[in-house]
PDB file of C-alpha atoms in Angstrom:
ATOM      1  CA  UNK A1435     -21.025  -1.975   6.795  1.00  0.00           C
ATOM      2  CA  UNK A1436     -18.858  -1.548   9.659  1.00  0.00           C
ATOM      3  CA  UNK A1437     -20.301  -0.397  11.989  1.00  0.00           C
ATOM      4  CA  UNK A1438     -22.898  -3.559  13.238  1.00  0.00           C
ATOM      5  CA  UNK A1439     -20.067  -6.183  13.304  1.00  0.00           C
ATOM      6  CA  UNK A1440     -17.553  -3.948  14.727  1.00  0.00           C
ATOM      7  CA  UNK A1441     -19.967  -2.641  17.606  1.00  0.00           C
ATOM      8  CA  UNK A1442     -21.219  -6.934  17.893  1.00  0.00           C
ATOM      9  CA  UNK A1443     -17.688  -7.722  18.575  1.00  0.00           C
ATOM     10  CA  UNK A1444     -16.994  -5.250  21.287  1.00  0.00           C
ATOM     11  CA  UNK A1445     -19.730  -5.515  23.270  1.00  0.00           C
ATOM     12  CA  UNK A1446     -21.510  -9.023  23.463  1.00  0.00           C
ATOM     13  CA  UNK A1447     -19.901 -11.936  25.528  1.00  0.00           C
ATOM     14  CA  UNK A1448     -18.853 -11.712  28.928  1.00  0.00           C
ATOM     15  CA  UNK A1449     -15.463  -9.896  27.887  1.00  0.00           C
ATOM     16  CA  UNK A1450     -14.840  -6.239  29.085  1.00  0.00           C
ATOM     17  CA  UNK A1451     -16.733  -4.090  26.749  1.00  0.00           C
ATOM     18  CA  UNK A1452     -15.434  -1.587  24.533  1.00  0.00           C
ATOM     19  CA  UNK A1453     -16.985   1.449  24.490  1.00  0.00           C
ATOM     20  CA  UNK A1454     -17.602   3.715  20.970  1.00  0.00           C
ATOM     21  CA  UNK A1455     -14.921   6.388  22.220  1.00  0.00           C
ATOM     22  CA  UNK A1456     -11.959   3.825  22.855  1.00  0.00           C
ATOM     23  CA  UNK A1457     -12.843   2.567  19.086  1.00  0.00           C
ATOM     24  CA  UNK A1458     -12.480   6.680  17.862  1.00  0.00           C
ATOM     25  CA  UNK A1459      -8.383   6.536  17.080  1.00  0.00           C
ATOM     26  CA  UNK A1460      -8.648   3.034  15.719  1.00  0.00           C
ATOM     27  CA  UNK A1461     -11.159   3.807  13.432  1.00  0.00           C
ATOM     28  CA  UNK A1462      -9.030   7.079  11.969  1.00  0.00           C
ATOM     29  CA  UNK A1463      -6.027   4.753  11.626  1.00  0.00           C
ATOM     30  CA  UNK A1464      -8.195   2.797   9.795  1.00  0.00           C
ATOM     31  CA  UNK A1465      -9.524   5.333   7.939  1.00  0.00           C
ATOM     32  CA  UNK A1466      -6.464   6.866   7.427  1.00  0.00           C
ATOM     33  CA  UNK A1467      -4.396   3.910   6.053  1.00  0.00           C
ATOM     34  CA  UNK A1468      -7.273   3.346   3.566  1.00  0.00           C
ATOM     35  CA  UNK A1469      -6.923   6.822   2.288  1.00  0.00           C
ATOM     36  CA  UNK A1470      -3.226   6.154   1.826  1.00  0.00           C
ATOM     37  CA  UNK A1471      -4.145   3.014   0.319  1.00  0.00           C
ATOM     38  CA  UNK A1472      -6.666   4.901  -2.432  1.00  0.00           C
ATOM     39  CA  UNK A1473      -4.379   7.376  -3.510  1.00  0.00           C
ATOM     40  CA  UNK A1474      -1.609   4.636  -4.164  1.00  0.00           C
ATOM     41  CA  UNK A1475      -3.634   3.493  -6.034  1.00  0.00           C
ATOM     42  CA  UNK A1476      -5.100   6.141  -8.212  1.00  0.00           C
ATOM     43  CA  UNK A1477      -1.203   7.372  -8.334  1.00  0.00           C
ATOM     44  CA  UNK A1478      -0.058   3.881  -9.578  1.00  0.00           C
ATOM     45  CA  UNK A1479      -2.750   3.857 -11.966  1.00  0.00           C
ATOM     46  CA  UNK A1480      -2.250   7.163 -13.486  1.00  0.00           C
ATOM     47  CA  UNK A1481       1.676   6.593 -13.926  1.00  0.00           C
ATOM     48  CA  UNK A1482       1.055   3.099 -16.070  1.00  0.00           C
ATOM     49  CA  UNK A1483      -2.364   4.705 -17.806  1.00  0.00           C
ATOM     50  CA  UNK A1484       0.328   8.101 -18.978  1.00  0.00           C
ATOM     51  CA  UNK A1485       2.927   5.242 -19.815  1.00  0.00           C
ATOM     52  CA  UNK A1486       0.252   3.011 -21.934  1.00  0.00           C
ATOM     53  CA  UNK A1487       1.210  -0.059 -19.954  1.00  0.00           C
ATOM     54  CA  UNK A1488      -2.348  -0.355 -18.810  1.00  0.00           C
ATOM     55  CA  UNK A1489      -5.884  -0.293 -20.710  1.00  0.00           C
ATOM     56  CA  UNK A1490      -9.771   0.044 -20.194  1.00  0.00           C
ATOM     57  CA  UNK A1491     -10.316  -4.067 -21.308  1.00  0.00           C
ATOM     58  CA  UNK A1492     -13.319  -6.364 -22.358  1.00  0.00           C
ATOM     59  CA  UNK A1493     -16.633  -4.928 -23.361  1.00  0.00           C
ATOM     60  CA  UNK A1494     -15.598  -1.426 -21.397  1.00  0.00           C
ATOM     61  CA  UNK A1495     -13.769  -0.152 -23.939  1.00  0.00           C
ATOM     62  CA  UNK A1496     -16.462   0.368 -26.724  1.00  0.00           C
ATOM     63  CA  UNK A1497     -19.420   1.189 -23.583  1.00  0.00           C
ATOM     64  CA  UNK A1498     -17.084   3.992 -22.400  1.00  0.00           C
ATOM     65  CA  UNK A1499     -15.481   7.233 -24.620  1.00  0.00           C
ATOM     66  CA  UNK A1500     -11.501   6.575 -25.465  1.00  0.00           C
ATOM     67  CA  UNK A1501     -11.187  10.355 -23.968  1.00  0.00           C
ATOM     68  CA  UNK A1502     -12.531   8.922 -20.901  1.00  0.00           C
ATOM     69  CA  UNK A1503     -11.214   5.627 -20.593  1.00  0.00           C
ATOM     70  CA  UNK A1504      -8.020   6.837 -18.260  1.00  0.00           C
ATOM     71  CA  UNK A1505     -10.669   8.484 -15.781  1.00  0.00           C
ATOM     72  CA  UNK A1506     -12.525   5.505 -15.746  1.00  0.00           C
ATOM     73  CA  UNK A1507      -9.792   3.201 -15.266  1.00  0.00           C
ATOM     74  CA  UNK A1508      -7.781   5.537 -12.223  1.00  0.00           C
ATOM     75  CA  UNK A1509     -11.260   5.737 -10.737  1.00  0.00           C
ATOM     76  CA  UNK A1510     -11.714   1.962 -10.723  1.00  0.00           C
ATOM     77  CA  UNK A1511      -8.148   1.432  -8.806  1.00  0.00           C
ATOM     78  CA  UNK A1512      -8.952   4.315  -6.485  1.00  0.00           C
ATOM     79  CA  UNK A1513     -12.689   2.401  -5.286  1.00  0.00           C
ATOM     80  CA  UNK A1514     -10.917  -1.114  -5.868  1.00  0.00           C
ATOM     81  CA  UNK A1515      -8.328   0.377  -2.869  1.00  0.00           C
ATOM     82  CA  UNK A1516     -10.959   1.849  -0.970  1.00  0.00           C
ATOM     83  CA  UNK A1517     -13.207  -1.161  -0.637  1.00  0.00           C
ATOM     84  CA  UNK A1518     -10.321  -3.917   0.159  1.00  0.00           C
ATOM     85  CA  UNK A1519      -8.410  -1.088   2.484  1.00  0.00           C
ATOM     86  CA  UNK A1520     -11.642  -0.879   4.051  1.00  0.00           C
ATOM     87  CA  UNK A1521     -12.823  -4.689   4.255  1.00  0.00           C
ATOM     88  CA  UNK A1522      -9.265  -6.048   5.218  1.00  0.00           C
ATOM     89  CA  UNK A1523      -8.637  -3.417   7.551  1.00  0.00           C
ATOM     90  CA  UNK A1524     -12.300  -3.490   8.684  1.00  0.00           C
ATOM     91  CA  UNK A1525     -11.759  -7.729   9.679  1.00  0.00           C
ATOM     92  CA  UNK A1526      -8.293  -6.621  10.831  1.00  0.00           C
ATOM     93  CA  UNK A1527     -10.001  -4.158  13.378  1.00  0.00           C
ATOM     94  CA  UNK A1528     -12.749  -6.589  14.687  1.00  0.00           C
ATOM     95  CA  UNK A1529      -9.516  -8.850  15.640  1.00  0.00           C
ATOM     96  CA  UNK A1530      -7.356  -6.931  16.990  1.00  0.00           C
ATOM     97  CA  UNK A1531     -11.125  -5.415  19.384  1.00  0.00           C
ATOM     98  CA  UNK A1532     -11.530  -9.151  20.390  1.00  0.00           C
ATOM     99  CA  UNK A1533      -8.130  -9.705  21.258  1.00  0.00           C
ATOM    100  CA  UNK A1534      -8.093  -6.894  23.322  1.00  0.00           C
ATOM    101  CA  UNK A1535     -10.831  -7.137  24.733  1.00  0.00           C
ATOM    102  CA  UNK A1536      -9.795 -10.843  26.430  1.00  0.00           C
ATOM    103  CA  UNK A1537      -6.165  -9.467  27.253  1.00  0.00           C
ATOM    104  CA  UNK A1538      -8.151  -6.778  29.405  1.00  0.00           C
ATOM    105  CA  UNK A1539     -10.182  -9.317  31.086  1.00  0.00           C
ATOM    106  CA  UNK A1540      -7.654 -11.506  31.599  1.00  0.00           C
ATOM    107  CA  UNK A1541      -4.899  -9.471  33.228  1.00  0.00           C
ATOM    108  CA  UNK A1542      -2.894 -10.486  35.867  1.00  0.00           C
ATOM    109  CA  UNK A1543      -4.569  -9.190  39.061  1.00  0.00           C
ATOM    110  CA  UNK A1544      -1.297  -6.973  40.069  1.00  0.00           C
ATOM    111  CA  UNK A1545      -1.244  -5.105  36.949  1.00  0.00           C
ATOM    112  CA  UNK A1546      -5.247  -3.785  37.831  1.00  0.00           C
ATOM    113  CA  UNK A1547      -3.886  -2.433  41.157  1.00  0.00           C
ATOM    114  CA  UNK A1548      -1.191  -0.905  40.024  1.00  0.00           C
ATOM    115  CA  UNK A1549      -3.701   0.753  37.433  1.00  0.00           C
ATOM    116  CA  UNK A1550      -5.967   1.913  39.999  1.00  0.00           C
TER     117      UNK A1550
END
């Protein structure tokens, strides 16, 4: 779900383009810190599911086995992460590509030649 808005943003408009290899290390930060994100999650969930300070709720407790209700619920927090880890950091990324992208083009002209 990524991928198309995150390859729009770096290469349409008149901006320098970014090319699929200078997106590789952003992408495993961003993959990373969503991994981080999902077990925090799933280890936060287990601690207050152990403790009883949490429980399955609403119609999900009859629909699923009491055995299995902790599974079910850890399992929920671990996706829950996942998916806003990934969306936040995913809008996040697409920024931070656009504003890069117009720094590079708009450099002062001394900083290119001393690049070059």
């Amino acid at each position: 779900m990524l991928g198309i808005p995150l390859a729009f943003v770096s290469q349409t408009g008149s901006l320098v383009k970014k090319s699929a290899k200078d997106l590789v290390r952003p992408m495993l930060v961003l993959m990373a810190g969503t991994a981080v994100l999902a077990i925090a999650a799933g280890v936060t969930c287990y601690v207050l599911t152990a403790n009883d300070v949490i429980h399955l709720a609403g119609g999900f407790e009859h629909a699923i086995p009491s055995e299995k209700q902790d599974a079910f619920l850890i399992d929920l927090w671990i996706h829950s992460a996942s998916y806003a880890g990934g969306f936040l950091g995913g809008m996040i990324l697409m920024v931070w590509v656009v504003v890069d992208r117009y720094r590079l083009t708009h450099r002062p002209k001394d900083e290119v030649l001393q690049q070059t």
